[in-house]
Short mmCIF file of C-alpha atoms in Angstrom, two decimals:
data_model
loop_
_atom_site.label_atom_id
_atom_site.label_comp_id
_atom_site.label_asym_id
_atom_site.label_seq_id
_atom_site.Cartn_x
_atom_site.Cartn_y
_atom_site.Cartn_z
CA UNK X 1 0.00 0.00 0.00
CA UNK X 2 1.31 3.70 -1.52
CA UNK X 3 0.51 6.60 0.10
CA UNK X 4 0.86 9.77 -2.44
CA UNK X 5 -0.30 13.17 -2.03
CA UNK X 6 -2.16 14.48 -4.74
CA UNK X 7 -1.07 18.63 -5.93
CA UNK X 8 -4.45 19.08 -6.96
CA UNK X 9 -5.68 18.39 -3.91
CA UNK X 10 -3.02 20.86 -2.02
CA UNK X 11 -3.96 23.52 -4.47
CA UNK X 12 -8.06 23.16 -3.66
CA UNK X 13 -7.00 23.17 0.54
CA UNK X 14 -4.78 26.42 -0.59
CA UNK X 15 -6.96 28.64 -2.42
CA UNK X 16 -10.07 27.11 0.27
CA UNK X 17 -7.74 28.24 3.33
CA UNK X 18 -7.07 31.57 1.96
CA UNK X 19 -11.06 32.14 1.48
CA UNK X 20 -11.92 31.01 4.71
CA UNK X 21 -11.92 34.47 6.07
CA UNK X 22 -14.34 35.55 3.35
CA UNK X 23 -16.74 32.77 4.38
CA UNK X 24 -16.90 31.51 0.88
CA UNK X 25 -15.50 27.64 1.77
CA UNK X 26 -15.23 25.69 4.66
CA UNK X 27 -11.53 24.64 5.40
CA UNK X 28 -10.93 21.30 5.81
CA UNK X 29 -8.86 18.62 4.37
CA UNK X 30 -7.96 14.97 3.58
CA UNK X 31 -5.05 12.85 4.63
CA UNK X 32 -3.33 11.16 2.51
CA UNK X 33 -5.21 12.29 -0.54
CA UNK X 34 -4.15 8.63 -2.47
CA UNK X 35 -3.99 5.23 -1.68
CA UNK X 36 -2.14 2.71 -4.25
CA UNK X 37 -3.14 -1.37 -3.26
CA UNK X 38 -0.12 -3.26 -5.81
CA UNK X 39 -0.34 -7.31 -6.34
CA UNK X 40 -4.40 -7.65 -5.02
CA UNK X 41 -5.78 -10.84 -6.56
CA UNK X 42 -8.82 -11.32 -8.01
CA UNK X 43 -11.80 -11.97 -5.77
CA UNK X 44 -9.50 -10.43 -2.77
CA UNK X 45 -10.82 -7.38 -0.64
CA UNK X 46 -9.25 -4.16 0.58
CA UNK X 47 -10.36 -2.35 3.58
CA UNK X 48 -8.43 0.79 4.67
CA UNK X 49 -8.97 4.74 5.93
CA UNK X 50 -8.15 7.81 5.43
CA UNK X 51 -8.70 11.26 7.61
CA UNK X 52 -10.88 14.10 7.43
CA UNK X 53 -9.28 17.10 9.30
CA UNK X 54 -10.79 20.57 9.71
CA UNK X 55 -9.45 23.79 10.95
CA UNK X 56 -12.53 25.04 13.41
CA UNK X 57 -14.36 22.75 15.35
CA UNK X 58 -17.05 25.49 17.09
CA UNK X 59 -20.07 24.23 15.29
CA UNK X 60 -21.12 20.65 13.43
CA UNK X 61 -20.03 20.14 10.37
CA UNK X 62 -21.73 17.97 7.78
CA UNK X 63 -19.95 15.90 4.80
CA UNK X 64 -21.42 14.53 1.74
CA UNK X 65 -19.76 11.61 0.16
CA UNK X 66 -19.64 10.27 -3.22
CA UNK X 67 -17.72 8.16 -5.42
CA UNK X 68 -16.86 7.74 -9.56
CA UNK X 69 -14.56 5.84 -11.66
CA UNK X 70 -13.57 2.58 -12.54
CA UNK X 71 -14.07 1.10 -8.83
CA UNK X 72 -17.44 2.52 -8.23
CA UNK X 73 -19.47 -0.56 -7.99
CA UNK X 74 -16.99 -2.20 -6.12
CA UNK X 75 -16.52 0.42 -3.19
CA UNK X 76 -17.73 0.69 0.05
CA UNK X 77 -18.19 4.27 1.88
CA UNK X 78 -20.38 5.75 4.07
CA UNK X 79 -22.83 8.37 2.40
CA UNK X 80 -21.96 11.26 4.50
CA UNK X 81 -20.38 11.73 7.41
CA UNK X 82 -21.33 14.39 10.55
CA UNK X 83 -18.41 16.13 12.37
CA UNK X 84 -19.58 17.46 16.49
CA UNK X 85 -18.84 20.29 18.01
CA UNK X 86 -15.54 20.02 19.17
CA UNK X 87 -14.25 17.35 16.90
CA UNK X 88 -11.46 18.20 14.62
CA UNK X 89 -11.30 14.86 12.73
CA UNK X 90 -12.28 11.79 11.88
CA UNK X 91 -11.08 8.86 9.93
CA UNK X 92 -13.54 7.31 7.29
CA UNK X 93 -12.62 3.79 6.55
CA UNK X 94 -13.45 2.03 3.17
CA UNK X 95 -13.77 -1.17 1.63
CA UNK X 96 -12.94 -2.97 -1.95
CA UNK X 97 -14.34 -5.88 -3.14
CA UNK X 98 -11.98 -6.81 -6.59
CA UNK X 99 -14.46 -9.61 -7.21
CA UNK X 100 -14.40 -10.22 -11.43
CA UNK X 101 -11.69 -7.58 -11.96
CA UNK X 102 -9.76 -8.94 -14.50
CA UNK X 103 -5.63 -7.93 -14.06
CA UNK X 104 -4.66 -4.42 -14.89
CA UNK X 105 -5.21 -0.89 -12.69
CA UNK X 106 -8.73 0.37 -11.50
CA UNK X 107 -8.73 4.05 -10.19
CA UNK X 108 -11.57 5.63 -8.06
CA UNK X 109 -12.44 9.27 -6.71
CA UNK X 110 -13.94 9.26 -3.53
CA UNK X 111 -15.29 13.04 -3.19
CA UNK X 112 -15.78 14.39 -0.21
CA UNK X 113 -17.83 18.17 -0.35
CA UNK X 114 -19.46 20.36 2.50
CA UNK X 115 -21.82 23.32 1.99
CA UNK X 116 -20.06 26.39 3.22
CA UNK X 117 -21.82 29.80 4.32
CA UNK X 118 -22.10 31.28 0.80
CA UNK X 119 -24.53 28.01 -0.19
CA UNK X 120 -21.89 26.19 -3.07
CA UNK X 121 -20.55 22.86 -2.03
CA UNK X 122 -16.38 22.54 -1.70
CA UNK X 123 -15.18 19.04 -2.16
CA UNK X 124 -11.91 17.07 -2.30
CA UNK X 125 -10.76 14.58 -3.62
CA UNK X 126 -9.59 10.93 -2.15
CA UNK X 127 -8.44 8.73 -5.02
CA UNK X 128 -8.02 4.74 -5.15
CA UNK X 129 -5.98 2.80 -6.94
CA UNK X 130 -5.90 -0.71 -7.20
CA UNK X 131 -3.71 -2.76 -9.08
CA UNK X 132 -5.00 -6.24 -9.52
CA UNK X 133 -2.41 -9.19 -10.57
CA UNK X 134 -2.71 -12.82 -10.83
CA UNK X 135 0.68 -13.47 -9.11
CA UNK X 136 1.13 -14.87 -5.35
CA UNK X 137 3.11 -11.91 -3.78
CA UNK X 138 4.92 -11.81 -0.14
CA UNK X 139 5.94 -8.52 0.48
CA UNK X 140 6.19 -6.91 3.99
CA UNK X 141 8.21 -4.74 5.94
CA UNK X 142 8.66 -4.71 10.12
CA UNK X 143 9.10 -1.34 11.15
CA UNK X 144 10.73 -1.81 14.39
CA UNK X 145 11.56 -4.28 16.92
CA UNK X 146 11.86 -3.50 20.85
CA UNK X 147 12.81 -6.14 23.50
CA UNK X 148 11.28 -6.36 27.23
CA UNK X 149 11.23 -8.93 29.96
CA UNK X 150 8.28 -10.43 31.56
CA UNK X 151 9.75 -10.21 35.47
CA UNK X 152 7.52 -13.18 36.88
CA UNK X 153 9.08 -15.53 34.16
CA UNK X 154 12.56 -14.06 33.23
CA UNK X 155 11.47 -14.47 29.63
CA UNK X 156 12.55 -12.11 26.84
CA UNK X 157 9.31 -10.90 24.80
CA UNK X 158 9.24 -8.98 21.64
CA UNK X 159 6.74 -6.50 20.09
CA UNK X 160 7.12 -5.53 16.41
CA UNK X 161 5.40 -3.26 14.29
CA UNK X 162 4.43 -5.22 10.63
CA UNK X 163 3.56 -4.05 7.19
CA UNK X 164 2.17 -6.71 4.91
CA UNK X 165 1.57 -4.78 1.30
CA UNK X 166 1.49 -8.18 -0.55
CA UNK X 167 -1.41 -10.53 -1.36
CA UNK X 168 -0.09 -13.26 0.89
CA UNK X 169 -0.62 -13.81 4.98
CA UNK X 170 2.50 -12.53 6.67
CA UNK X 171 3.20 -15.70 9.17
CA UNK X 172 5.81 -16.34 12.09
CA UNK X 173 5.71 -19.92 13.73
CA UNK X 174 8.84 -19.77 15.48
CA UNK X 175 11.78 -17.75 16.34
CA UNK X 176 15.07 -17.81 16.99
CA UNK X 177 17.36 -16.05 20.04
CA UNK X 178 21.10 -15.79 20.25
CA UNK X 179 22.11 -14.04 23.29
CA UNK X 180 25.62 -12.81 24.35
CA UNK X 181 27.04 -11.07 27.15
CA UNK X 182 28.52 -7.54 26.95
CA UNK X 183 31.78 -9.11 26.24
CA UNK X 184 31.10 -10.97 23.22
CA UNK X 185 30.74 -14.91 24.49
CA UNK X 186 27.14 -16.45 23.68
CA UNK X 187 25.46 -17.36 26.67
CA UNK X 188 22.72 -19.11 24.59
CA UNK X 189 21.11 -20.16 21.36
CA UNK X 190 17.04 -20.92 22.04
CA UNK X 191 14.80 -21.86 18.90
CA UNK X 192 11.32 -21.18 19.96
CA UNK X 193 7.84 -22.13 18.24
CA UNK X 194 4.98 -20.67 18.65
CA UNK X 195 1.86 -22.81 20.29
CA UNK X 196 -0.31 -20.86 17.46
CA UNK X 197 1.21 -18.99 14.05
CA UNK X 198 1.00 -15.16 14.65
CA UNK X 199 -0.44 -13.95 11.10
CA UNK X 200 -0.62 -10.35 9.86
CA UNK X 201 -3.37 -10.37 6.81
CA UNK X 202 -2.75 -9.21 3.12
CA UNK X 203 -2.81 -5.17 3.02
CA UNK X 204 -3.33 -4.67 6.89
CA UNK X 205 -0.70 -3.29 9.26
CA UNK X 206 -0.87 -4.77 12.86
CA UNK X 207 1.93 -4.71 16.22
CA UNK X 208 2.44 -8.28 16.90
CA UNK X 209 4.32 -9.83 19.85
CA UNK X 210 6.57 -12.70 20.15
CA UNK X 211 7.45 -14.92 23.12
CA UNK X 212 10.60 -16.63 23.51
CA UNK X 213 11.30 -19.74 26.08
CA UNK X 214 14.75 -19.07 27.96
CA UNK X 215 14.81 -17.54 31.20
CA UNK X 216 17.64 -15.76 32.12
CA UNK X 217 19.64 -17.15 34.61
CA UNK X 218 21.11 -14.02 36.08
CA UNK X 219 20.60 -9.87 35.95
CA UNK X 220 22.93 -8.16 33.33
CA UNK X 221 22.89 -6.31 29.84
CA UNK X 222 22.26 -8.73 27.03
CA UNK X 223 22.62 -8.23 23.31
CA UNK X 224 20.38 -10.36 21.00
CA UNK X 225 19.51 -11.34 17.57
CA UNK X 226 15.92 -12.05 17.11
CA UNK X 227 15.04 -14.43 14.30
CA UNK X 228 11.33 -14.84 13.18
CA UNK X 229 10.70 -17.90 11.03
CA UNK X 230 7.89 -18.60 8.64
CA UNK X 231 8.17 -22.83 7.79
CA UNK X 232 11.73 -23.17 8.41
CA UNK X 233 12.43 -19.98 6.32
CA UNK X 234 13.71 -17.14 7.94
CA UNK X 235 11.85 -13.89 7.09
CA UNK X 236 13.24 -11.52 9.05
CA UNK X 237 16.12 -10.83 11.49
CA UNK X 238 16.89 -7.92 13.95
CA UNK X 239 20.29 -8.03 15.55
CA UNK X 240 22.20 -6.26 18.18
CA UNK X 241 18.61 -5.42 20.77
CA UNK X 242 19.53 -4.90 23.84
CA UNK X 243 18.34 -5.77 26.70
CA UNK X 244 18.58 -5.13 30.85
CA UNK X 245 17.48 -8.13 32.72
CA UNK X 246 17.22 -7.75 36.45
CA UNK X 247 16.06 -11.23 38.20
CA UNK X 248 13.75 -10.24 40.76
CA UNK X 249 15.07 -13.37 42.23
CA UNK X 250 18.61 -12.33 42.72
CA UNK X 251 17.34 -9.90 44.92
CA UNK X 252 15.72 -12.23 47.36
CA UNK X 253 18.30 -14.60 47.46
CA UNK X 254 21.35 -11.76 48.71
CA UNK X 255 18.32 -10.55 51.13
CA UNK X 256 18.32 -14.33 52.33
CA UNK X 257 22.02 -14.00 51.80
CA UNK X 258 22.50 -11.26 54.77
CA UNK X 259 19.64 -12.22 56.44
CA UNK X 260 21.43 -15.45 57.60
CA UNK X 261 24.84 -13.71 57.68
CA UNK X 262 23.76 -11.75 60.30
CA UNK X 263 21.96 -14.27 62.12
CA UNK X 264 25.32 -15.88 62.70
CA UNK X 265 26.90 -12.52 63.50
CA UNK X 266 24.12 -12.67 66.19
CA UNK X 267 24.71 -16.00 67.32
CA UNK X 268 28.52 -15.50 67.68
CA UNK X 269 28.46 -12.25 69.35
CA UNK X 270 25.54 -13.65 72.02
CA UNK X 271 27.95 -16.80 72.57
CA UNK X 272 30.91 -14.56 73.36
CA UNK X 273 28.44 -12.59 75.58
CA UNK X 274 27.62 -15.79 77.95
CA UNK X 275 31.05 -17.03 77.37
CA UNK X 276 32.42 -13.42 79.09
CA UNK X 277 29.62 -13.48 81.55
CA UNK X 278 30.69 -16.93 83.04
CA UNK X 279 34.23 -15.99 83.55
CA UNK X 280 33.88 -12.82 85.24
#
């Protein structure tokens, strides 16, 4: 999925800024203004959003909604759309059904118009494009990876941010952990899999997060490599996270630790006591 911004579209929010002051347009815009869907498959659906933003929010605003071109039939969007007092925006999803589209591109205008105070009706555009192929396509992107530690378990868990633009499920089974110590020796190698698949849809965008088995053993500053693997392929790999593990343990046991230390210091200084005591 392509997110472009449309000049047109900058030029109509320009010149309907400028007049807001006249009271000839009411100011609002879109964001994005265009949406590109590459590699959908026949018979495949699209759902996705876009924003309606407007500059005042000290009365309701209304929005008519409308929609031509090649997608038109196949397009799902509300009719119109009703802004309260006090809301500056709103995002208005829509839907694509590319049931019987035959390969090749498909372009739709979603317009979106408001009456402003002279009576006339200022729209904007939202355009659609979807490019239907007959090819299987994997193609995804994970945005970021950050590392945390479940303190009841001394597990390592990992939440990551994933992009799948292609026409296939985006799918991790397992994944696999090499962690080393701040001086460079591996302190293990773990190969995890998942109880259930973790799957991020065709053309959706979703935070997933991942599990690993190994408990660390002790508190310290860990680098690892992360690993996610689809079938015994790997798909993705993040290296050098780091990591603080404190073992909640640790602390009990050197409270135990001194606890017991100076029981004896107790023990020895009350038998010295009695010992003195008896002499005297």
């Amino acid at each position: 999925m392509k997110a472009r911004v449309n000049l047109k579209n900058l030029l109509i929010l320009s010149i309907c800024s400028s007049l807001v002051s006249a009271h000839l347009c009411s100011a609002f815009g879109l964001s994005p203004t265009t949406l590109e869907f590459d590699n959908v498959k026949a018979g495949m659906s699209v759902s996705s959003e876009f924003q309606l933003s407007r500059g005042e929010a000290y009365k309701e605003s209304h929005y008519e909604i409308e929609t031509t071109g090649d997608l038109e039939e196949n397009l799902s969007v509300a009719n119109d759309l009703t802004l309260a007092e006090g809301v500056y925006s709103q995002m208005i999803p829509f839907h694509v059904d590319a049931t019987g589209l035959n390969p090749g591109s498909y372009e739709t205008t979603i317009l979106v118009k408001t009456e402003a105070a002279t009576g006339y009706f200022v729209g904007i555009p939202f355009t659609v494009i979807i490019n239907v192929s007959e090819e299987d396509v994997l193609s995804y992107e994970v945005k970021y990876v950050q590392a945390s530690m479940d303190q009841e378990s001394n597990t390592p868990s990992f939440t990551a941010f994933v992009e799948n633009s292609g026409n296939q499920t985006f799918k991790i089974d397992a994944l696999k952990l090499k962690i080393t110590d701040q001086t460079g020796a591996i302190v293990d190698e773990v190969l995890t899999y998942l109880n259930e698949a973790i799957e991020v849809p065709p053309f959706s965008k979703e935070s997933i997060t991942l599990k690993s088995e190994y408990s660390f053993k002790k508190s310290g500053l860990y680098n690892l490599d992360l690993s996610l693997i689809s079938e015994n392929e790997v798909l993705f790999e993040e290296k050098d996270l780091v990591l603080q593990a404190i073992i909640s343990d640790s602390l009990r046991v050197w409270i135990k630790r001194i606890g017991a230390l100076l029981l004896v210091a107790l023990s020895i200084y009350l038998l010295r006591k009695n010992q003195h005591e008896k002499t005297r």
